[in-house]
Short mmCIF file of C-alpha atoms in Angstrom, two decimals:
data_model
loop_
_atom_site.label_atom_id
_atom_site.label_comp_id
_atom_site.label_asym_id
_atom_site.label_seq_id
_atom_site.Cartn_x
_atom_site.Cartn_y
_atom_site.Cartn_z
CA MET A 1 68.12 21.46 52.42
CA LYS A 2 68.50 21.83 48.70
CA LYS A 3 67.80 18.07 48.11
CA THR A 4 64.51 19.25 50.15
CA VAL A 5 63.24 21.85 47.99
CA SER A 6 64.19 20.33 45.02
CA ARG A 7 61.50 17.37 45.77
CA ALA A 8 59.23 20.29 46.28
CA ALA A 9 59.77 21.88 43.26
CA LEU A 10 58.80 19.45 41.60
CA VAL A 11 55.55 18.31 43.55
CA GLY A 12 54.54 21.95 42.56
CA VAL A 13 55.22 21.31 38.90
CA ALA A 14 53.66 18.37 38.53
CA LEU A 15 50.21 19.50 40.08
CA CYS A 16 50.63 22.11 38.06
CA LEU A 17 50.52 20.49 34.86
CA PHE A 18 47.96 17.91 36.36
CA PHE A 19 45.88 20.46 37.09
CA ILE A 20 46.34 22.17 33.31
CA ILE A 21 45.53 18.95 31.14
CA PHE A 22 42.53 17.81 33.92
CA GLN A 23 41.33 22.15 32.56
CA ILE A 24 42.77 20.77 28.94
CA SER A 25 40.36 17.52 29.26
CA VAL A 26 37.66 19.27 30.35
CA SER A 27 36.61 21.48 27.97
CA SER A 28 37.67 18.80 24.78
CA THR A 29 34.97 16.65 26.51
CA SER A 30 32.70 19.94 26.87
CA ARG A 31 32.83 21.00 23.54
CA PHE A 32 32.35 16.94 22.05
CA LEU A 33 29.25 17.07 23.97
CA LYS A 34 28.33 20.27 23.10
CA ASN A 35 29.44 18.91 18.97
CA ALA A 36 27.39 16.36 18.89
CA THR A 37 23.84 17.00 20.33
CA ASN A 38 24.10 20.08 18.38
CA SER A 39 25.44 17.88 15.48
CA ALA A 40 24.44 18.68 11.81
CA LYS A 41 22.59 15.79 9.91
CA PRO A 42 24.51 13.16 8.71
CA THR A 43 26.26 13.22 5.22
CA GLN A 44 24.63 11.01 2.20
CA GLU A 45 28.09 8.63 3.06
CA GLU A 46 27.00 9.01 7.54
CA VAL A 47 23.84 7.61 6.47
CA THR A 48 24.13 5.24 3.93
CA ARG A 49 27.32 3.90 6.26
CA LYS A 50 24.81 3.61 9.13
CA LEU A 51 22.18 1.54 6.45
CA LYS A 52 25.30 -0.73 5.77
CA VAL A 53 26.14 -1.44 9.85
CA ILE A 54 22.24 -1.85 10.86
CA SER A 55 21.81 -4.36 7.53
CA GLN A 56 25.10 -6.26 8.01
CA PRO A 57 25.78 -9.29 10.29
CA ASN A 58 27.78 -9.50 13.25
CA SER A 59 30.97 -9.94 13.05
CA HIS A 60 31.06 -11.33 17.53
CA PRO A 61 28.82 -12.95 19.79
CA PRO A 62 27.31 -11.23 22.29
CA LYS A 63 29.75 -9.43 25.10
CA SER A 64 28.15 -10.45 27.98
CA LEU A 65 28.21 -14.97 26.85
CA ARG A 66 31.70 -14.24 25.86
CA LEU A 67 32.09 -12.78 30.08
CA PRO A 68 32.69 -14.35 32.99
CA VAL A 69 29.64 -13.84 35.39
CA GLU A 70 30.99 -12.31 38.52
CA SER A 71 27.78 -10.24 38.90
CA PRO A 72 23.85 -11.49 39.56
CA ILE A 73 22.98 -9.04 36.56
CA ILE A 74 24.79 -9.14 33.40
CA CYS A 75 23.68 -6.59 30.37
CA ASP A 76 25.78 -5.79 27.07
CA ARG A 77 24.64 -3.10 25.14
CA THR A 78 27.50 -2.83 22.44
CA ASP A 79 25.36 -3.65 19.74
CA ILE A 80 23.71 -1.15 17.03
CA ARG A 81 20.94 -3.87 16.82
CA TYR A 82 19.57 -5.42 20.61
CA ASP A 83 20.84 -4.91 25.05
CA LEU A 84 21.09 -8.51 26.33
CA CYS A 85 20.81 -9.27 29.86
CA SER A 86 21.77 -12.30 31.79
CA ILE A 87 20.14 -12.80 34.97
CA ASN A 88 22.97 -15.56 36.40
CA GLY A 89 20.60 -17.27 39.88
CA PRO A 90 17.90 -17.72 40.88
CA THR A 91 15.13 -14.90 39.60
CA VAL A 92 11.74 -13.75 40.78
CA LEU A 93 9.81 -12.41 38.09
CA ASP A 94 6.69 -9.72 39.93
CA PRO A 95 4.88 -9.20 36.66
CA SER A 96 2.55 -6.45 38.54
CA LYS A 97 5.68 -4.59 38.64
CA SER A 98 7.60 -5.50 35.18
CA THR A 99 10.60 -6.50 37.42
CA PHE A 100 12.76 -9.59 38.09
CA PHE A 101 14.49 -9.85 41.89
CA THR A 102 17.50 -11.75 42.24
CA ILE A 103 19.48 -11.61 45.33
CA GLY A 104 22.70 -9.81 46.45
CA SER A 105 24.81 -7.16 48.35
CA ALA A 106 22.45 -4.32 49.75
CA GLN A 107 25.86 -2.15 49.69
CA HIS A 108 26.31 -2.95 46.19
CA SER A 109 22.46 -3.75 44.93
CA ILE A 110 21.44 -3.85 41.19
CA THR A 111 19.32 -1.52 39.18
CA GLU A 112 19.03 -2.31 35.36
CA LYS A 113 16.57 -1.29 33.14
CA VAL A 114 16.18 -2.33 29.86
CA GLN A 115 13.77 -3.10 25.99
CA PRO A 116 13.87 -6.15 25.07
CA TYR A 117 13.44 -5.26 20.90
CA PRO A 118 15.92 -5.57 18.54
CA ARG A 119 15.47 -2.14 16.61
CA LYS A 120 17.61 -0.30 19.66
CA PHE A 121 18.96 2.06 16.73
CA GLU A 122 15.36 3.13 16.16
CA LYS A 123 14.22 6.34 17.12
CA PHE A 124 10.85 5.87 16.42
CA ILE A 125 9.56 2.46 17.94
CA MET A 126 11.66 1.55 20.70
CA PRO A 127 10.15 5.09 22.79
CA ARG A 128 7.25 2.90 22.55
CA ILE A 129 8.47 0.27 23.67
CA LYS A 130 8.36 -0.70 27.43
CA ASN A 131 11.35 -0.89 29.83
CA LEU A 132 11.62 -4.22 32.05
CA THR A 133 13.15 -3.92 35.18
CA LEU A 134 15.99 -5.86 36.74
CA THR A 135 17.17 -5.30 40.53
CA SER A 136 19.71 -6.74 43.05
CA GLY A 137 19.23 -6.76 46.56
CA PRO A 138 19.22 -8.68 50.46
CA GLN A 139 15.89 -10.10 49.92
CA MET A 140 13.14 -11.43 47.12
CA PRO A 141 9.18 -11.35 46.70
CA PRO A 142 7.71 -15.09 46.73
CA CYS A 143 6.88 -17.29 44.46
CA LYS A 144 3.46 -18.49 43.99
CA VAL A 145 4.41 -20.23 40.78
CA PRO A 146 7.85 -22.18 40.79
CA ARG A 147 9.84 -22.80 37.16
CA ASN A 148 12.83 -25.14 36.97
CA VAL A 149 13.81 -23.92 33.51
CA PRO A 150 15.56 -20.81 32.70
CA ALA A 151 13.74 -17.54 31.51
CA LEU A 152 14.10 -16.01 27.95
CA VAL A 153 12.29 -12.92 27.55
CA PHE A 154 11.61 -10.48 25.10
CA SER A 155 8.71 -8.04 23.78
CA VAL A 156 6.34 -8.34 20.76
CA GLY A 157 5.31 -4.55 21.06
CA GLY A 158 7.06 -1.82 18.45
CA TYR A 159 6.28 -3.01 14.56
CA THR A 160 3.89 -6.45 15.43
CA GLY A 161 1.17 -7.30 13.46
CA ASN A 162 2.65 -6.24 10.46
CA PHE A 163 4.35 -10.17 9.03
CA PHE A 164 6.95 -8.77 7.55
CA HIS A 165 8.06 -7.33 11.73
CA ASP A 166 6.68 -10.03 13.33
CA PHE A 167 9.64 -11.78 11.38
CA ASN A 168 12.40 -9.82 11.07
CA ASP A 169 12.41 -8.07 14.84
CA GLY A 170 11.01 -11.37 16.40
CA PHE A 171 10.80 -15.63 15.27
CA ILE A 172 13.84 -15.01 13.32
CA PRO A 173 16.40 -13.37 16.34
CA LEU A 174 14.07 -15.82 18.63
CA PHE A 175 15.71 -18.62 16.94
CA ILE A 176 18.90 -16.75 17.17
CA THR A 177 18.76 -16.33 20.44
CA VAL A 178 17.35 -19.63 21.41
CA HIS A 179 20.49 -21.59 19.38
CA THR A 180 23.03 -19.47 20.75
CA ILE A 181 21.74 -19.81 24.11
CA PHE A 182 19.31 -22.07 25.09
CA PRO A 183 20.71 -24.49 21.94
CA ASP A 184 19.93 -28.30 24.09
CA GLN A 185 18.23 -26.48 27.23
CA ASP A 186 14.82 -26.36 27.70
CA PHE A 187 13.38 -22.51 28.81
CA VAL A 188 9.94 -20.94 29.08
CA ILE A 189 9.17 -18.13 27.09
CA VAL A 190 8.17 -14.89 28.91
CA VAL A 191 6.35 -12.07 26.53
CA SER A 192 6.55 -8.61 28.37
CA GLU A 193 4.43 -6.86 25.98
CA ALA A 194 2.01 -8.22 23.45
CA PRO A 195 -0.91 -8.24 21.36
CA ASN A 196 -3.98 -10.28 22.30
CA TRP A 197 -4.06 -12.23 19.36
CA TRP A 198 -0.59 -12.68 18.93
CA PRO A 199 0.00 -15.73 21.30
CA SER A 200 -2.95 -18.08 19.35
CA LYS A 201 -2.08 -16.96 15.98
CA TYR A 202 1.52 -18.34 16.86
CA ALA A 203 0.20 -20.83 18.98
CA ASP A 204 1.98 -23.47 16.91
CA LEU A 205 5.32 -21.97 15.74
CA LEU A 206 5.33 -21.04 19.08
CA THR A 207 5.49 -24.84 20.41
CA VAL A 208 8.42 -25.75 18.53
CA PHE A 209 10.16 -23.36 19.93
CA THR A 210 9.49 -24.91 23.45
CA LYS A 211 7.00 -26.87 25.16
CA HIS A 212 5.60 -24.69 27.78
CA PRO A 213 3.06 -22.66 28.50
CA ILE A 214 4.13 -18.59 26.83
CA ILE A 215 3.60 -15.74 29.78
CA VAL A 216 2.45 -12.49 28.97
CA LEU A 217 3.31 -10.14 31.40
CA LYS A 218 -0.10 -8.14 30.58
CA ASN A 219 -1.88 -11.25 31.13
CA ASP A 220 -0.31 -12.47 34.58
CA THR A 221 -0.44 -11.64 38.00
CA PRO A 222 1.08 -14.15 40.33
CA THR A 223 4.91 -13.68 41.11
CA HIS A 224 6.77 -16.79 38.79
CA CYS A 225 10.82 -18.21 40.10
CA PHE A 226 13.14 -18.77 37.52
CA PRO A 227 16.88 -20.40 38.50
CA SER A 228 17.92 -17.82 36.01
CA ALA A 229 17.14 -15.58 32.61
CA LYS A 230 18.36 -14.02 29.61
CA ILE A 231 16.26 -10.85 28.52
CA GLY A 232 16.60 -9.63 25.05
CA LEU A 233 16.66 -11.13 21.73
CA ILE A 234 19.92 -11.24 18.76
CA SER A 235 19.62 -9.79 15.52
CA HIS A 236 22.02 -10.42 12.85
CA GLY A 237 20.77 -7.79 10.51
CA PHE A 238 17.37 -7.62 8.59
CA MET A 239 16.13 -11.78 8.29
CA THR A 240 19.03 -12.78 8.38
CA ILE A 241 20.68 -15.13 10.25
CA ASN A 242 24.98 -15.29 10.53
CA GLN A 243 25.68 -19.71 10.91
CA THR A 244 29.28 -18.37 11.93
CA LEU A 245 28.27 -16.68 14.90
CA LEU A 246 26.67 -19.93 15.94
CA PRO A 247 27.35 -23.36 18.22
CA ASN A 248 25.43 -25.64 15.58
CA SER A 249 26.19 -23.49 12.56
CA LYS A 250 22.18 -22.74 11.46
CA THR A 251 21.10 -20.71 8.56
CA LEU A 252 17.66 -20.08 6.52
CA LEU A 253 17.04 -23.11 5.85
CA ASP A 254 17.55 -24.64 9.23
CA PHE A 255 14.44 -22.18 10.15
CA ARG A 256 12.85 -23.00 7.41
CA MET A 257 12.39 -26.76 8.59
CA LEU A 258 11.30 -24.96 11.58
CA LEU A 259 8.01 -23.64 9.49
CA ASP A 260 7.78 -27.07 8.69
CA LYS A 261 7.72 -28.56 11.57
CA ALA A 262 5.24 -26.05 13.40
CA TYR A 263 3.19 -26.01 10.21
CA THR A 264 3.61 -29.84 8.21
CA PRO A 265 4.06 -32.52 10.52
CA GLN A 266 4.19 -35.14 8.78
CA ALA A 267 3.65 -32.97 5.39
CA GLN A 268 6.44 -34.52 1.58
CA PRO A 269 5.35 -32.34 -1.29
CA LYS A 270 2.91 -33.36 -3.62
CA VAL A 271 3.96 -34.69 -7.11
CA LEU A 272 1.84 -33.51 -9.67
CA THR A 273 -0.24 -35.80 -10.86
CA SER A 274 -2.39 -35.81 -14.66
CA LYS A 275 -2.72 -36.69 -18.13
CA HIS A 276 -2.46 -33.29 -19.29
CA THR A 277 1.28 -31.93 -19.35
CA PRO A 278 0.56 -30.16 -15.48
CA ARG A 279 1.97 -26.34 -15.27
CA PRO A 280 3.43 -24.48 -12.82
CA LYS A 281 1.28 -22.72 -9.97
CA LEU A 282 2.57 -19.30 -9.59
CA VAL A 283 0.99 -18.04 -6.64
CA LEU A 284 0.38 -13.52 -7.15
CA ALA A 285 0.75 -11.63 -3.95
CA SER A 286 -2.34 -9.21 -4.29
CA ARG A 287 -1.84 -5.42 -2.43
CA LYS A 288 -5.02 -4.75 -4.56
CA GLU A 289 -6.62 -3.45 -0.51
CA ALA A 290 -3.59 -2.48 0.42
CA LYS A 291 -2.55 1.11 0.79
CA GLY A 292 0.64 1.66 -1.56
CA ARG A 293 1.99 -0.23 -3.82
CA SER A 294 -0.33 -2.40 -6.14
CA ILE A 295 -0.70 -3.31 -9.19
CA LEU A 296 -2.55 -1.32 -11.17
CA ASN A 297 -3.45 -3.33 -14.05
CA GLN A 298 -3.25 -6.26 -11.82
CA GLU A 299 -5.81 -8.55 -14.23
CA GLN A 300 -3.96 -8.01 -17.13
CA VAL A 301 -0.79 -9.32 -15.48
CA VAL A 302 -3.40 -11.76 -14.72
CA ARG A 303 -4.14 -12.91 -17.93
CA LEU A 304 -0.53 -12.47 -19.17
CA ILE A 305 1.27 -14.75 -16.55
CA LYS A 306 -1.68 -17.92 -17.79
CA LYS A 307 -0.71 -16.81 -21.30
CA VAL A 308 3.27 -17.43 -20.69
CA GLY A 309 2.35 -20.87 -18.70
CA PHE A 310 1.70 -20.60 -15.01
CA ASP A 311 -1.79 -21.93 -12.84
CA VAL A 312 -1.90 -19.10 -11.09
CA VAL A 313 -3.37 -18.47 -7.73
CA VAL A 314 -3.93 -14.39 -6.28
CA PHE A 315 -2.66 -14.32 -3.12
CA LYS A 316 -4.46 -11.51 -0.29
CA PRO A 317 -2.84 -13.12 2.86
CA LYS A 318 -5.40 -11.01 5.93
CA ASN A 319 -4.15 -10.90 9.82
CA LYS A 320 -6.17 -13.79 10.14
CA THR A 321 -5.41 -15.95 7.61
CA PRO A 322 -4.81 -19.60 8.78
CA LEU A 323 -0.23 -19.30 8.95
CA ASN A 324 -1.10 -23.10 8.04
CA GLU A 325 -3.61 -22.77 5.09
CA SER A 326 -0.62 -19.96 4.35
CA TYR A 327 2.03 -22.51 4.16
CA ALA A 328 0.55 -25.17 2.75
CA LEU A 329 -0.43 -22.36 -0.48
CA LEU A 330 3.38 -21.96 -0.78
CA ASN A 331 5.01 -25.14 0.03
CA SER A 332 2.94 -26.74 -2.91
CA SER A 333 4.14 -23.71 -5.14
CA HIS A 334 6.87 -23.48 -7.68
CA ALA A 335 7.29 -18.93 -7.91
CA MET A 336 5.94 -16.05 -6.38
CA VAL A 337 5.38 -13.02 -7.80
CA GLY A 338 5.05 -9.81 -5.93
CA VAL A 339 5.24 -5.68 -5.20
CA HIS A 340 7.67 -5.45 -2.19
CA GLY A 341 5.70 -5.57 0.90
CA ALA A 342 4.92 -7.82 4.08
CA ALA A 343 3.39 -10.12 2.10
CA LEU A 344 6.73 -11.29 0.31
CA THR A 345 7.96 -12.75 3.77
CA HIS A 346 5.32 -15.75 2.43
CA SER A 347 8.46 -16.53 0.24
CA MET A 348 9.59 -18.01 3.19
CA PHE A 349 7.01 -21.04 2.98
CA LEU A 350 8.18 -21.46 -0.41
CA ARG A 351 10.62 -24.75 -0.76
CA PRO A 352 14.19 -24.43 -1.97
CA GLY A 353 14.55 -23.88 -5.15
CA ALA A 354 11.39 -22.34 -6.04
CA VAL A 355 11.43 -18.88 -8.15
CA LEU A 356 10.84 -15.66 -6.69
CA VAL A 357 10.27 -12.42 -8.33
CA GLN A 358 9.96 -9.06 -6.39
CA VAL A 359 8.45 -6.05 -8.50
CA VAL A 360 10.52 -2.80 -7.21
CA PRO A 361 9.05 0.41 -7.13
CA ILE A 362 10.94 3.09 -6.96
CA GLY A 363 12.81 3.91 -4.68
CA VAL A 364 13.08 1.01 -2.34
CA GLU A 365 16.05 -0.50 -3.79
CA TRP A 366 17.66 -0.80 -0.74
CA ALA A 367 15.03 -2.20 1.05
CA ALA A 368 13.76 -4.82 -1.97
CA TYR A 369 17.64 -6.79 -1.30
CA ALA A 370 17.68 -6.19 2.16
CA PHE A 371 14.28 -7.43 3.11
CA PHE A 372 13.33 -10.62 0.98
CA GLY A 373 16.35 -10.73 -1.05
CA ARG A 374 18.40 -11.71 0.86
CA VAL A 375 16.15 -14.09 1.94
CA ALA A 376 15.67 -15.60 -1.27
CA LYS A 377 19.61 -16.69 -1.20
CA GLY A 378 19.38 -17.35 2.21
CA LEU A 379 16.91 -20.16 0.83
CA ASN A 380 18.49 -21.07 -2.13
CA LEU A 381 15.76 -20.06 -3.67
CA GLN A 382 15.67 -18.45 -7.81
CA TYR A 383 15.72 -15.52 -7.55
CA SER A 384 14.98 -12.14 -9.10
CA GLU A 385 13.78 -8.17 -9.00
CA TYR A 386 11.56 -6.40 -11.88
CA LYS A 387 12.86 -3.14 -11.55
CA ILE A 388 10.20 -0.74 -13.07
CA GLY A 389 10.56 2.14 -14.65
CA VAL A 390 9.90 5.78 -14.52
CA GLU A 391 6.84 5.36 -16.54
CA GLU A 392 5.06 2.77 -14.71
CA SER A 393 5.29 4.40 -11.03
CA SER A 394 2.15 6.10 -10.08
CA LEU A 395 4.64 9.23 -9.30
CA VAL A 396 5.06 9.75 -12.18
CA ASP A 397 1.34 11.40 -12.89
CA LYS A 398 1.20 12.81 -9.40
CA TYR A 399 4.67 14.72 -9.09
CA GLY A 400 5.82 14.40 -12.92
CA LYS A 401 8.95 13.10 -14.46
CA GLY A 402 11.28 16.18 -13.60
CA SER A 403 10.46 15.52 -9.52
CA LEU A 404 13.81 14.82 -7.68
CA LEU A 405 10.49 12.15 -5.62
CA VAL A 406 11.15 9.91 -9.32
CA LYS A 407 14.73 11.09 -10.93
CA ASP A 408 16.41 10.45 -7.80
CA PRO A 409 15.22 8.92 -4.84
CA PHE A 410 18.40 8.56 -3.23
CA ALA A 411 19.29 12.10 -3.28
CA LEU A 412 15.92 12.71 -0.94
CA GLN A 413 16.73 9.55 1.38
CA LYS A 414 20.37 10.15 1.73
CA THR A 415 20.15 11.72 5.38
CA GLY A 416 17.92 8.62 5.99
CA TRP A 417 14.12 7.05 6.15
CA ASP A 418 12.73 10.21 6.56
CA PRO A 419 8.89 9.17 7.36
CA GLU A 420 7.40 12.20 5.61
CA ILE A 421 9.60 10.47 1.83
CA MET A 422 9.55 6.72 2.18
CA ASP A 423 5.47 7.30 3.47
CA ILE A 424 5.62 8.74 -0.24
CA TYR A 425 7.50 5.45 -1.56
CA LEU A 426 5.85 3.26 0.19
CA LYS A 427 2.12 4.99 0.77
CA GLU A 428 1.25 7.08 -2.84
CA GLN A 429 3.20 4.78 -4.83
CA ASN A 430 1.32 2.09 -7.32
CA VAL A 431 2.29 0.42 -10.07
CA LYS A 432 1.45 0.28 -13.86
CA LEU A 433 3.36 -2.73 -15.24
CA ASP A 434 5.48 -2.77 -18.39
CA LEU A 435 3.20 -5.81 -20.24
CA ILE A 436 5.76 -6.31 -22.83
CA ARG A 437 8.62 -6.11 -20.32
CA PHE A 438 7.19 -7.67 -17.39
CA LYS A 439 6.52 -10.61 -20.40
CA ALA A 440 10.44 -11.15 -20.68
CA CYS A 441 10.31 -11.42 -16.92
CA LEU A 442 7.95 -13.92 -17.16
CA LYS A 443 9.59 -16.27 -19.59
CA GLU A 444 12.67 -16.32 -17.72
CA ALA A 445 10.69 -18.12 -14.10
CA TYR A 446 8.29 -19.71 -16.50
CA ILE A 447 12.00 -22.25 -17.62
CA LYS A 448 12.73 -21.70 -13.87
CA ALA A 449 9.36 -22.91 -12.30
CA LYS A 450 9.29 -25.91 -15.09
CA ARG A 451 12.16 -27.40 -14.39
CA PHE A 452 11.79 -27.53 -10.52
CA MET A 453 8.30 -28.54 -10.83
CA GLU A 454 9.62 -30.93 -13.07
CA ALA A 455 12.32 -32.78 -10.89
CA ASN A 456 10.34 -31.69 -7.53
CA GLY A 457 6.82 -32.51 -8.26
#
């Protein structure tokens, strides 16, 4: 009898302890969620750490590519930049519903929503990206257009139309994804949303990725069926390809070879021949008609560049500028100079070993290297930065030399890239280059460009 009572007492004590622990756990979780919801603005250290995480390459392949296939639909949402979903079996796409259907258990149906755009960390743009629905069930819609190769699905919404973002958020992640998932396999590109001009502008480049016509959901009505599908694009960071994460160790140089194939299928760098001593050709990316970051004394700068010894081509890329023309210009040049901006994305068209000088306005130092310095390094360009002095910025005239905007930009950016603050640096700021100081920079660039020209034509 004593033994029975003892056991009952122990069970009672155990239940009490469990209830107490459960209450503490619920209370702690509630406080955590409340604090997370009402958290204060991040500190400077937190923002710096977040920017570092976003800008650094991944340290592992996507989890969904390492897991055994146990479900008709698997989504990996662990990366800060992107979500990647897999449909592991026959699937039917209904463009009118932006939905992929696949066969699954009626008792354990699956539905996933995914935005296939690799800027998941950015709260401003992601609400504008359309969701795709992936669902499994006992039945699928009838197939109107059969396909015998997998689908690779992504969005070309968001910032598309800005040349930098077309590559940073589009073609470089596409290159990474193809060489991660389909290194030796054919596939069909399905675009969930895209501007009307996008398929034609990038037709030459898209045909290098796949021989199949691009499917754009908003322009399509019949159902398509595929043996499987991947939804999303893998990003390694801003303008970055981490070769250690790819099974075939591809790099930015391999990406540039793809550009070669797209825009100059049989092109070779032309050797300059002249009775006179040839001058290296420099492309000056002009922002004269852009909003912000234009060179106010551009005519004087052009004369200075010529005086130093370059032949100068003033490059004013437009949205309708054919990319094969831009490629031909940069691929035959020896140097490029420009103020930080999307036009510097054309530096990918320079031959390895050419010279790139980025003029860096105040307040954009971090972005200058993350967006274009990194590309230059990856393409083996001879890269340098001309960081303007305070007196070379038009912000001095507007806000005064003692303004925090001018003397300590990072203090205003410590809680992140606030749109109102960044608009000041990116849209209100122009530069008037100090010709004496800039001349020293150009002389160094000339020596490098001359050597490159003599060695490579």
